[in-house]
Short mmCIF file of C-alpha atoms and ligand atoms in Angstrom, two decimals:
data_model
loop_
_atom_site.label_atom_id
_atom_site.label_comp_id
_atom_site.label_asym_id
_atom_site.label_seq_id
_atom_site.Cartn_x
_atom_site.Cartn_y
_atom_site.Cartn_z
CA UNK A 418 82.26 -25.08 59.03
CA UNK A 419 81.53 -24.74 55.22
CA UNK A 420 79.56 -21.90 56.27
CA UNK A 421 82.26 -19.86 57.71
CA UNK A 422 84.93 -20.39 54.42
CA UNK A 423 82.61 -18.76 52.50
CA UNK A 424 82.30 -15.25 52.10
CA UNK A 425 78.77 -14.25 53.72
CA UNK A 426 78.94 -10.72 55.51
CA UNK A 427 78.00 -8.06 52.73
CA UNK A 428 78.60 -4.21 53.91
CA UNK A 429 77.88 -1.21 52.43
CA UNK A 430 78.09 2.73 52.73
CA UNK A 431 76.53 5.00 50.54
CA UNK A 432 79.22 7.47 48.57
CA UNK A 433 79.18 11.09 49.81
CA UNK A 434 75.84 10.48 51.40
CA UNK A 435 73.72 13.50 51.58
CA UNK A 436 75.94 15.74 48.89
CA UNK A 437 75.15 12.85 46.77
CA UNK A 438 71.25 13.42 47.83
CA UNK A 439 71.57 16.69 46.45
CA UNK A 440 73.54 16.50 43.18
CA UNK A 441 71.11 13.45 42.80
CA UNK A 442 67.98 16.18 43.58
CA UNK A 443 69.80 19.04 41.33
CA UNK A 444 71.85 17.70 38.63
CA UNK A 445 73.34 21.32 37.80
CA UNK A 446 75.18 20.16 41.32
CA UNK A 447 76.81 17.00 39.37
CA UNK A 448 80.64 17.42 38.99
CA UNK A 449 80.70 20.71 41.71
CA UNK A 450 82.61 20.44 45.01
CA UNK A 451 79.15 20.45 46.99
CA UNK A 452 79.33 21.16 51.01
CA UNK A 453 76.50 19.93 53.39
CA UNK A 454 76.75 21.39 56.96
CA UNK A 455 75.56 24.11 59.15
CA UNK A 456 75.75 27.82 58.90
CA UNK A 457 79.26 29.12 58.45
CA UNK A 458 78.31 32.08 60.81
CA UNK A 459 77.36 30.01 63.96
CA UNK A 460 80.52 28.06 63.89
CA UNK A 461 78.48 25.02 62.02
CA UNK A 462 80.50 22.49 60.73
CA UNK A 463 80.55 20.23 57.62
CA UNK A 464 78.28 16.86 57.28
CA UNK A 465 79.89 15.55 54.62
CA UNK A 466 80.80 17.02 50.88
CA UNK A 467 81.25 15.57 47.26
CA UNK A 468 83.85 14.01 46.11
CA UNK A 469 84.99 16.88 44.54
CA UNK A 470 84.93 18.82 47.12
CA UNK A 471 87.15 16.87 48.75
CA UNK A 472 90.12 17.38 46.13
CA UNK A 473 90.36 20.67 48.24
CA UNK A 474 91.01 18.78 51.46
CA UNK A 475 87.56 19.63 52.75
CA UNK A 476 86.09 16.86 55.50
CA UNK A 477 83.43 15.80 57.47
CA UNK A 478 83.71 17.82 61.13
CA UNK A 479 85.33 20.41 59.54
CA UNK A 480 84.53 23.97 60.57
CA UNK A 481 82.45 25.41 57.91
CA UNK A 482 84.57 29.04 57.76
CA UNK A 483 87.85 26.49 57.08
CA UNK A 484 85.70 24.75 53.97
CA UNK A 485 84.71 28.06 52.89
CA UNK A 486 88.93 28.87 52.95
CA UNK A 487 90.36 25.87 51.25
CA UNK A 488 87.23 25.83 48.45
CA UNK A 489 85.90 29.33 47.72
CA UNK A 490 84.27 28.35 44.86
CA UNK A 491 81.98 25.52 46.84
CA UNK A 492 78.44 25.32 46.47
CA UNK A 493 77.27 25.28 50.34
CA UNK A 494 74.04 23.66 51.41
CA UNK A 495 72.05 23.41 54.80
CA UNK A 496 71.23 20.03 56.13
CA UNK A 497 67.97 18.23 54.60
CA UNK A 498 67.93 15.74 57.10
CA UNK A 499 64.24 14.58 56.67
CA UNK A 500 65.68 13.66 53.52
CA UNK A 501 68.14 12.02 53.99
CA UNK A 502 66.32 9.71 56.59
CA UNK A 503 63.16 9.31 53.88
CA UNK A 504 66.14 8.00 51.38
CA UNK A 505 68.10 5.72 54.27
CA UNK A 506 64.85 4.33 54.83
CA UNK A 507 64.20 3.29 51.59
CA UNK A 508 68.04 2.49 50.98
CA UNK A 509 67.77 -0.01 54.15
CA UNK A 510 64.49 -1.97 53.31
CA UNK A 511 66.55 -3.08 49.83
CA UNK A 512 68.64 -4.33 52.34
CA UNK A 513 66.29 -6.19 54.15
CA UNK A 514 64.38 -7.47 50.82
CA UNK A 515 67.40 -10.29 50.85
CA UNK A 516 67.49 -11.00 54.80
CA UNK A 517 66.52 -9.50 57.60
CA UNK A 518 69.80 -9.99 59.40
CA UNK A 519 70.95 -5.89 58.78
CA UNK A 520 72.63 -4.23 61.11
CA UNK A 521 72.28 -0.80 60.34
CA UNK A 522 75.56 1.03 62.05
CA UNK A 523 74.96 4.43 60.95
CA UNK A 524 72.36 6.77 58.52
CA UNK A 525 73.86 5.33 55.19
CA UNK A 526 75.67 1.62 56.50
CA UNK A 527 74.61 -1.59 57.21
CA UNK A 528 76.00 -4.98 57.58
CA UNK A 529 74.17 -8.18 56.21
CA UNK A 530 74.54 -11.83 56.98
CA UNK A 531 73.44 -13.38 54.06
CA UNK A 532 74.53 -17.31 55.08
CA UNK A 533 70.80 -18.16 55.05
CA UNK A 534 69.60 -16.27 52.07
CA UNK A 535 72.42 -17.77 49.03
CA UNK A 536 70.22 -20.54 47.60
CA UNK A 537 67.95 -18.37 47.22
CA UNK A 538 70.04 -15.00 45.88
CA UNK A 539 72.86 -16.15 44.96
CA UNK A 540 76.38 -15.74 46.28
CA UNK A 541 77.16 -13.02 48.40
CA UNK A 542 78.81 -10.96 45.86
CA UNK A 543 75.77 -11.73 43.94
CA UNK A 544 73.61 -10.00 46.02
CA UNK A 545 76.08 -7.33 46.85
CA UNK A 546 75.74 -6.24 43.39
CA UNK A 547 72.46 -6.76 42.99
CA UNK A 548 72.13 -4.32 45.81
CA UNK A 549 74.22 -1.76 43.94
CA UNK A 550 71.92 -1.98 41.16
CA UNK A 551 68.77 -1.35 42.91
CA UNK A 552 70.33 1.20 45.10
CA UNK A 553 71.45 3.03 41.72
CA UNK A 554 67.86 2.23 40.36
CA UNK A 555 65.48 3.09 42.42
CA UNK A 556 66.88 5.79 44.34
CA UNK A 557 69.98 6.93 41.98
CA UNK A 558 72.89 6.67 44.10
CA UNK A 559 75.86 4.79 44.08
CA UNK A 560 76.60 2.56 47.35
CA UNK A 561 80.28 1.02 47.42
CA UNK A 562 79.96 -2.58 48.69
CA UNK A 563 82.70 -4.76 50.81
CA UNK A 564 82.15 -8.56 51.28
CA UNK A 565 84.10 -10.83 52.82
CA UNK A 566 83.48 -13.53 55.39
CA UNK A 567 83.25 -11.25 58.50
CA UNK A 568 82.66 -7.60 59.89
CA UNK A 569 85.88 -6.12 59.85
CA UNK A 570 86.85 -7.32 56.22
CA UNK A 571 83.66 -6.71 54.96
CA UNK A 572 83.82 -3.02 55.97
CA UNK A 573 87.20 -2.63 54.72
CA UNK A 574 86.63 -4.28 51.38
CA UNK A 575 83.97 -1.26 51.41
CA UNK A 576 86.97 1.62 52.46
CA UNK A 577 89.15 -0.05 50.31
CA UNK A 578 86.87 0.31 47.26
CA UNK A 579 85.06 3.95 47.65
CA UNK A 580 83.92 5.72 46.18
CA UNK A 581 81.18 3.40 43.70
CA UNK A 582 83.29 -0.23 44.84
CA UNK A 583 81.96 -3.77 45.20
CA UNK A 584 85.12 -5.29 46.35
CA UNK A 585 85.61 -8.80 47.84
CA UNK A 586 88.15 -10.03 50.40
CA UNK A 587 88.74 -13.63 50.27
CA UNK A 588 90.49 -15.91 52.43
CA UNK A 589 93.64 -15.95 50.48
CA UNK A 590 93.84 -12.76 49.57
CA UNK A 591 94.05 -11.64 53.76
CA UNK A 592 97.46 -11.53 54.06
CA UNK A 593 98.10 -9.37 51.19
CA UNK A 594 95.69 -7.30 51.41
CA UNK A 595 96.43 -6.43 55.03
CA UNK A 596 99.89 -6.40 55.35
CA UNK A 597 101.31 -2.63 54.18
CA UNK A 598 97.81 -1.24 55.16
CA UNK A 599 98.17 1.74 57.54
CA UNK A 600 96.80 1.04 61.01
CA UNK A 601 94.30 3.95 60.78
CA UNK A 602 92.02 1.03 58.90
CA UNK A 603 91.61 -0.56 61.91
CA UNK A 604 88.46 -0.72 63.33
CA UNK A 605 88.43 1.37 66.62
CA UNK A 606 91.91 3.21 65.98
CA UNK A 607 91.39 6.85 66.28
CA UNK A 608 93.24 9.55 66.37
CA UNK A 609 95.01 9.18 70.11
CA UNK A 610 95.64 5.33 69.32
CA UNK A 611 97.51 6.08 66.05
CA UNK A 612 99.94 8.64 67.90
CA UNK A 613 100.77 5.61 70.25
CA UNK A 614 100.83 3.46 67.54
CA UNK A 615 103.33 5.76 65.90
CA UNK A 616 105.50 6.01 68.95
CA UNK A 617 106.07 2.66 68.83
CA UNK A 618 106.90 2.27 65.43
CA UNK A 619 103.99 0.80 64.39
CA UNK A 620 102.64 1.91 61.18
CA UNK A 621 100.91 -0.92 59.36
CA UNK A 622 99.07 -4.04 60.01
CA UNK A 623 102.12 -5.90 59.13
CA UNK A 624 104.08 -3.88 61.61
CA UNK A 625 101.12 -5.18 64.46
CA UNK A 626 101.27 -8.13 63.62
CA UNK A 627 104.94 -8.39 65.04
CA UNK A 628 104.27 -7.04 67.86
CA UNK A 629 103.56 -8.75 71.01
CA UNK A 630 100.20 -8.84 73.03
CA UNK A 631 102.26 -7.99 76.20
CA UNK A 632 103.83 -5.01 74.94
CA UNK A 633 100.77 -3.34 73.37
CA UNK A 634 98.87 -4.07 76.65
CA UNK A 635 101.20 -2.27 78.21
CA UNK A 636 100.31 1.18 76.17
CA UNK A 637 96.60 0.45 75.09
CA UNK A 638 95.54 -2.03 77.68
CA UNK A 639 92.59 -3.83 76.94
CA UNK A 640 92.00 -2.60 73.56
CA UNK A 641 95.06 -4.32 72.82
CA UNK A 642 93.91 -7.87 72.47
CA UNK A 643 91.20 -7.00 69.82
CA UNK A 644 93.90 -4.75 67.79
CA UNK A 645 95.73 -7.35 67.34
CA UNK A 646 92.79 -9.70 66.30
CA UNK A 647 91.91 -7.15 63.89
CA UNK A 648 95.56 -7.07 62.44
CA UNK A 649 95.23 -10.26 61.61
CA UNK A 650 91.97 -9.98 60.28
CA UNK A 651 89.80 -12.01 62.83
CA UNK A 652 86.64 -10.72 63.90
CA UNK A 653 84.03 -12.96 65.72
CA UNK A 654 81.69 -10.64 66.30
CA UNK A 655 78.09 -11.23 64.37
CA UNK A 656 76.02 -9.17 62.78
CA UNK A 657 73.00 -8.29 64.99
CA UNK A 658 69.90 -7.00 63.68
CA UNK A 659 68.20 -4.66 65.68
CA UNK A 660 64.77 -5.78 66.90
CA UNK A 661 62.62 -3.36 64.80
CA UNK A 662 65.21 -4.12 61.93
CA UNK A 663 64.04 -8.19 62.36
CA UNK A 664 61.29 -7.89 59.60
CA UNK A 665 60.93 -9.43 56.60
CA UNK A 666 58.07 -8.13 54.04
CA UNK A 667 57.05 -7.94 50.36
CA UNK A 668 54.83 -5.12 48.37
CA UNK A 669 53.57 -4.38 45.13
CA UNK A 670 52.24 -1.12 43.79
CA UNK A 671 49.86 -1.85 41.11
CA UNK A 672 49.94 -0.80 37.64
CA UNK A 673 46.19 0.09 38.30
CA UNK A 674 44.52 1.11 41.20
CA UNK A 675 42.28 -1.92 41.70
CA UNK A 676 39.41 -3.34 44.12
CA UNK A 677 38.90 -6.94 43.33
CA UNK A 678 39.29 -8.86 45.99
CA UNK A 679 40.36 -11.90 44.76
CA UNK A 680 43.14 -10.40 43.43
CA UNK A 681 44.18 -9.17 46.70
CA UNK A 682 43.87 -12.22 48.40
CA UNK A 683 46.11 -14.49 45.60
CA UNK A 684 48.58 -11.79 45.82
CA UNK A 685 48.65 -12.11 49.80
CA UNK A 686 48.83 -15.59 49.28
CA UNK A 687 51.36 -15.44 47.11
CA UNK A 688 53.57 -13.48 49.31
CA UNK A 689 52.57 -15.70 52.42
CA UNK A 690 54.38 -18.32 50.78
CA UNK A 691 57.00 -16.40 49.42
CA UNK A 692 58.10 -15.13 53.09
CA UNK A 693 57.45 -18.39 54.78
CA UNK A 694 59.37 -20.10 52.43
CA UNK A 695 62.88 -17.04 53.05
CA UNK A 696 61.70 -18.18 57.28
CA UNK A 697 62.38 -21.43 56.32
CA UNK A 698 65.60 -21.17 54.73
CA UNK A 699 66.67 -18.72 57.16
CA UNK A 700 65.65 -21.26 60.21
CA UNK A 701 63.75 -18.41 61.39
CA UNK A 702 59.63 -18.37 62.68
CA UNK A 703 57.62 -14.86 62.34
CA UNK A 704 55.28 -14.24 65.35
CA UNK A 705 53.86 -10.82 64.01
CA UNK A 706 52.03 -10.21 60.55
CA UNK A 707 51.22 -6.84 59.13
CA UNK A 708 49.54 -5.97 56.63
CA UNK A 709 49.83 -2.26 54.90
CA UNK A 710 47.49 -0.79 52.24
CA UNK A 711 47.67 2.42 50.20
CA UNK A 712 44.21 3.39 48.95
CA UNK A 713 44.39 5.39 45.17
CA UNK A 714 44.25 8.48 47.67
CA UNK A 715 47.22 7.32 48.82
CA UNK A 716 45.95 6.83 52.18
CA UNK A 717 48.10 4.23 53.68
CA UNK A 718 46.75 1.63 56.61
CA UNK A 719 48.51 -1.14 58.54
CA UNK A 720 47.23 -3.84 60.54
CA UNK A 721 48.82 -5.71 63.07
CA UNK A 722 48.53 -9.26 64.74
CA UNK A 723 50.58 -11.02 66.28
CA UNK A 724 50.02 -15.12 66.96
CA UNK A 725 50.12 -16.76 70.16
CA UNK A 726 53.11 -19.14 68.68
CA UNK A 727 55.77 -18.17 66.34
CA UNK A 728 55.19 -19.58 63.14
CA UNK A 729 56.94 -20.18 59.40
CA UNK A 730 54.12 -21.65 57.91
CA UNK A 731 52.38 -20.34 54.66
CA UNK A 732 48.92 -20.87 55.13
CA UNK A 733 49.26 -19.10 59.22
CA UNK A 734 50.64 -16.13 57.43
CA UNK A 735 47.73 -16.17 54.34
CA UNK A 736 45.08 -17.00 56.93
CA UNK A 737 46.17 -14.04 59.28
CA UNK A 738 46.64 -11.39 56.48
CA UNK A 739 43.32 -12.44 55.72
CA UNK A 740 41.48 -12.09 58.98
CA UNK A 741 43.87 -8.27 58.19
CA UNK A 742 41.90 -7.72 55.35
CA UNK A 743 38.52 -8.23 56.60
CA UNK A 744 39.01 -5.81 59.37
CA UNK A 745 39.05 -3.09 56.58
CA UNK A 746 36.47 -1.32 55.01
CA UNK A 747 37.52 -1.85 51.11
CA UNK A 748 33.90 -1.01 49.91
CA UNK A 749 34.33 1.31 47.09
CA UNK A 750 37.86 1.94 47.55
CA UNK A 751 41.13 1.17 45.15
CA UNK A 752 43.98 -0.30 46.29
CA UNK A 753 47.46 1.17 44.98
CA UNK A 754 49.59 -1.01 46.84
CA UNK A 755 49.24 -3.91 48.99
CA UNK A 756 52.18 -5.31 51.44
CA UNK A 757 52.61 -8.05 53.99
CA UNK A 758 55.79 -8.14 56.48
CA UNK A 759 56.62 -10.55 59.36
CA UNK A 760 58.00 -9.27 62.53
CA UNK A 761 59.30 -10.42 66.18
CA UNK A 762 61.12 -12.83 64.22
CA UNK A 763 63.58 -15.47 66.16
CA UNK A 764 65.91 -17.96 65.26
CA UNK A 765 63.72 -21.57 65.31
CA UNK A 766 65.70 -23.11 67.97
CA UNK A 767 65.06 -20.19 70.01
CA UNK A 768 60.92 -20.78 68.98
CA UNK A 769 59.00 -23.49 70.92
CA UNK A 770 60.27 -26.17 68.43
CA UNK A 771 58.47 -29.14 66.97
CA UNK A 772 54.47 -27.27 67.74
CA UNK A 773 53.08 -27.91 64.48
CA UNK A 774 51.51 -24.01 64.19
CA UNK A 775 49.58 -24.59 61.17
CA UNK A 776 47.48 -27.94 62.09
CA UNK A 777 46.54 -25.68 64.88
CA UNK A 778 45.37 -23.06 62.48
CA UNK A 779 43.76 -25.59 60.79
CA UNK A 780 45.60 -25.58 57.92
CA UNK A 781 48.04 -27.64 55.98
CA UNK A 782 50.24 -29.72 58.05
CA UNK A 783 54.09 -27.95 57.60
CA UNK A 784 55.34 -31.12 55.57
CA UNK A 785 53.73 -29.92 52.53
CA UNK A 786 55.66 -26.68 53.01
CA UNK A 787 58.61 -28.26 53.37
CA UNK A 788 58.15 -30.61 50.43
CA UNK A 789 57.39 -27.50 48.02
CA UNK A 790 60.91 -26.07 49.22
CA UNK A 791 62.48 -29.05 48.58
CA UNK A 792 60.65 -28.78 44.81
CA UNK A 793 61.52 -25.44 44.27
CA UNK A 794 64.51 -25.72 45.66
CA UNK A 795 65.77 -28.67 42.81
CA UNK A 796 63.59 -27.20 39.98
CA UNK A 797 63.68 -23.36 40.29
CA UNK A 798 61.48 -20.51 42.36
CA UNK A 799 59.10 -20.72 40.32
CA UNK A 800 57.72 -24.37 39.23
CA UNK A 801 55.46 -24.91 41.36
CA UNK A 802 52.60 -22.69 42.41
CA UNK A 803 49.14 -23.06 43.84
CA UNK A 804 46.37 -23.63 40.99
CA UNK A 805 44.79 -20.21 43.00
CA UNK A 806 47.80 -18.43 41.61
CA UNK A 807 48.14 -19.72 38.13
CA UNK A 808 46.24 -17.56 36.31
CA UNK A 809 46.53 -14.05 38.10
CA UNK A 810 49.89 -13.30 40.05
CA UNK A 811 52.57 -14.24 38.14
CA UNK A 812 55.99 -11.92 38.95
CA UNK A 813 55.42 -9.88 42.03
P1 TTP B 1361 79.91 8.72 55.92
O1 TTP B 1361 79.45 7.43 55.31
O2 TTP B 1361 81.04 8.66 56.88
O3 TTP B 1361 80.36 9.71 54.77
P2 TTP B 1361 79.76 9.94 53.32
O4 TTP B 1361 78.68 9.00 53.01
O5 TTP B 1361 79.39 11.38 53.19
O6 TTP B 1361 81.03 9.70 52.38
P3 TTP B 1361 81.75 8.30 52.06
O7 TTP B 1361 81.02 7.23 52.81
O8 TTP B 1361 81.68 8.14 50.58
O9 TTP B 1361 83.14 8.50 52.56
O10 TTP B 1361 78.71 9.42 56.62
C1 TTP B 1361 77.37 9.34 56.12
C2 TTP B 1361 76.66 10.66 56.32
O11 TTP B 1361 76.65 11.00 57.70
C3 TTP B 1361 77.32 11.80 55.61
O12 TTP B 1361 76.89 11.95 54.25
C4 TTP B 1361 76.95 12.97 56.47
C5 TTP B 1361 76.79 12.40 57.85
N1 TTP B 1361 77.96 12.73 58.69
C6 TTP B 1361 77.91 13.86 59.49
O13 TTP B 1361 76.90 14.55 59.54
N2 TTP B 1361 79.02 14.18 60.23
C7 TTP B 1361 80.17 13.45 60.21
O14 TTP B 1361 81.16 13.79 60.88
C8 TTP B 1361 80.20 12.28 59.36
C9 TTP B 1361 81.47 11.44 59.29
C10 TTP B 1361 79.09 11.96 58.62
MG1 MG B 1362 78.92 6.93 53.34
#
């Protein structure tokens, strides 16, 4: 119940997506009304354009010729979408660095459930900003953030806030934050809706709210119902990570290119515990482990296995990422980056419960796991450590 007071869904939506891309990529572009679409000449229309460019009432879907009209003085640019899908990647695994609940609803926005992931991260406007930061950091954009304590007001708190917001929607705050707020804000209302909307007088949540289930049935039928939910600003729907999207890895590039192999192996350990220990608080088991290296020549290699029984156990993961590692040929090679992710992930009461994984592995029994959580969990992240790890990995 405590759960569902607090605020917990995170959403966020890049600004200006790929004109931002290529200000970002040009910086004589910074401060111009840039245009991203197709070629004016065979009818293409526009992708999306910079904020400035939309002081001239240019929009996505426009027809290019009508951009050109209302902004002569645009800077026009053809569609880089390789890009743009290199940078969403990158912009959706900082996502997934905090949980691996993301649903990703478009190129540049995602919802997160981050319920499971607080003790760890902080609160969820914590980590919303600490998204921000990174986003801005390592790939020098600026993301607008909403969080609230479901879908809809999450993604509104994100509208609400554009371009470069991190703006929270609390319980209290519902009523007046939704109450003169045009219908058009309304998840699902397009274009046709609003017109009947309009017809009947109704112009803003408030305005919905008075109205009667029976009467808007009548002219939307059975969109009507969730309208109305959404006017009051209930959603139950959750957020659903896609199955490829249920992954949850670490990496480190290395200062150095390196080849000792002891190294390797405490940092894999180290990140074995790391992720079982995020399964754990997430009540979540991992029944795929990969393991990903870049070589100095940046050659990059995964391997794959996935365990008979879904697992959240440290020493399954370490054990398996190093039965990985042997499988490669490391002789004479340095290693530029190293990795380990978890896949096919489930919730644990979906997992055969109570199947102690790692005595079967013949490792540690999952007590001690659970007792270092509980340690770490009092103390701080990082009190308590294998002896193995003392002395070599220390902040990955
Ligand atoms: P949006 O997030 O809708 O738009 P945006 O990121 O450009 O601007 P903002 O979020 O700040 O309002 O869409 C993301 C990208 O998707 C956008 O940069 C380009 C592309 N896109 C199209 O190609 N056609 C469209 O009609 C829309 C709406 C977006
Ligand atoms: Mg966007």
């Amino acid at each position: 119940m405590e759960a569902a007071n607090q605020l917990h869904i995170i959403h966020g939506d890049l600004d200006a997506f790929f004109a931002a891309v290529e200000q970002r990529d040009n910086p004589s572009l910074l401060g111009q009304p840039v245009i991203v679409g197709g070629n004016p000449d065979s009818r293409g229309v526009v992708s999306t354009c910079s904020y400035e460019a939309r002081l001239y009432g240019v929009k996505s879907a426009m027809p290019m010729a009508q951009a050109i009209r209302l902004c002569p003085q645009g800077i026009f640019l053809p569609v880089n979408m390789k890009l743009y899908q290199q940078v969403s990647r990158q912009v959706m695994a900082i996502m997934a660095s905090f949980t691996p609940l993301v649903e990703q609803l478009s190129i540049d926005e995602a919802f997160l459930d981050v319920s499971g992931c607080t003790s760890l991260f902080g609160s969820a406007e914590q980590i919303a900003r600490e998204i921000k930061r990174r986003v801005w950091q390592e790939q020098g954009l600026t993301i607008s953030m909403g969080i609230s304590y479901n879908k809809f007001l999450a993604k509104l708190a994100t509208e609400l806030g554009k371009p470069n917001g991190c703006k929270a929607i609390s319980r209290q705050e519902i009523p007046e934050v939704l109450i003169s707020l045009p219908v058009k804000y309304i998840w699902g209302v397009g274009e046709k809706t609003l017109k009947i909307l309009a017809g009947m007088g109704i112009q803003t949540f408030g305005d919905l709210q008075q109205t009667s289930l029976k009467s808007l049935e009548r002219r939307l039928g059975n969109q009507a119902h969730q309208f109305l939910q959404l006017a009051a600003g209930i959603d139950l729907r959750p957020v659903e990570a896609d199955r490829e999207g249920k992954s949850l890895g670490r990496e480190i590039t290395f200062s150095e290119d390196l080849d000792d192999r002891e190294y390797l192996d405490n940092v894999l350990l180290d990140f074995a515990g790391q992720l079982a220990r995020r399964l754990r608080i997430l009540k979540m088991q991992a029944r795929t482990i990969t393991l990903k290296i870049r070589f100095a020549d940046f050659r990059t290699v995964t391997r794959r296995r996935t365990i008979p029984k879904p697992s959240d156990a440290e020493t399954v993961f370490h054990h398996t990422a190093g039965e990985l590692i042997e499988r490669l040929d490391l002789s004479g090679h340095k290693v530029r980056l190293i990795g380990l992710s978890l896949g096919n992930l489930c919730p644990i009461d979906d997992c055969q419960q109570g199947i102690l994984f790692a005595e079967e592995a013949g490792a540690e029994p999952r007590e001690l796991d659970k007792v270092l959580d509980q340690i770490r969990q009092r103390f701080g992240e990082d009190k308590i450590t294998r002896a193995s790890l003392m002395t070599r990995v220390k902040d990955h």
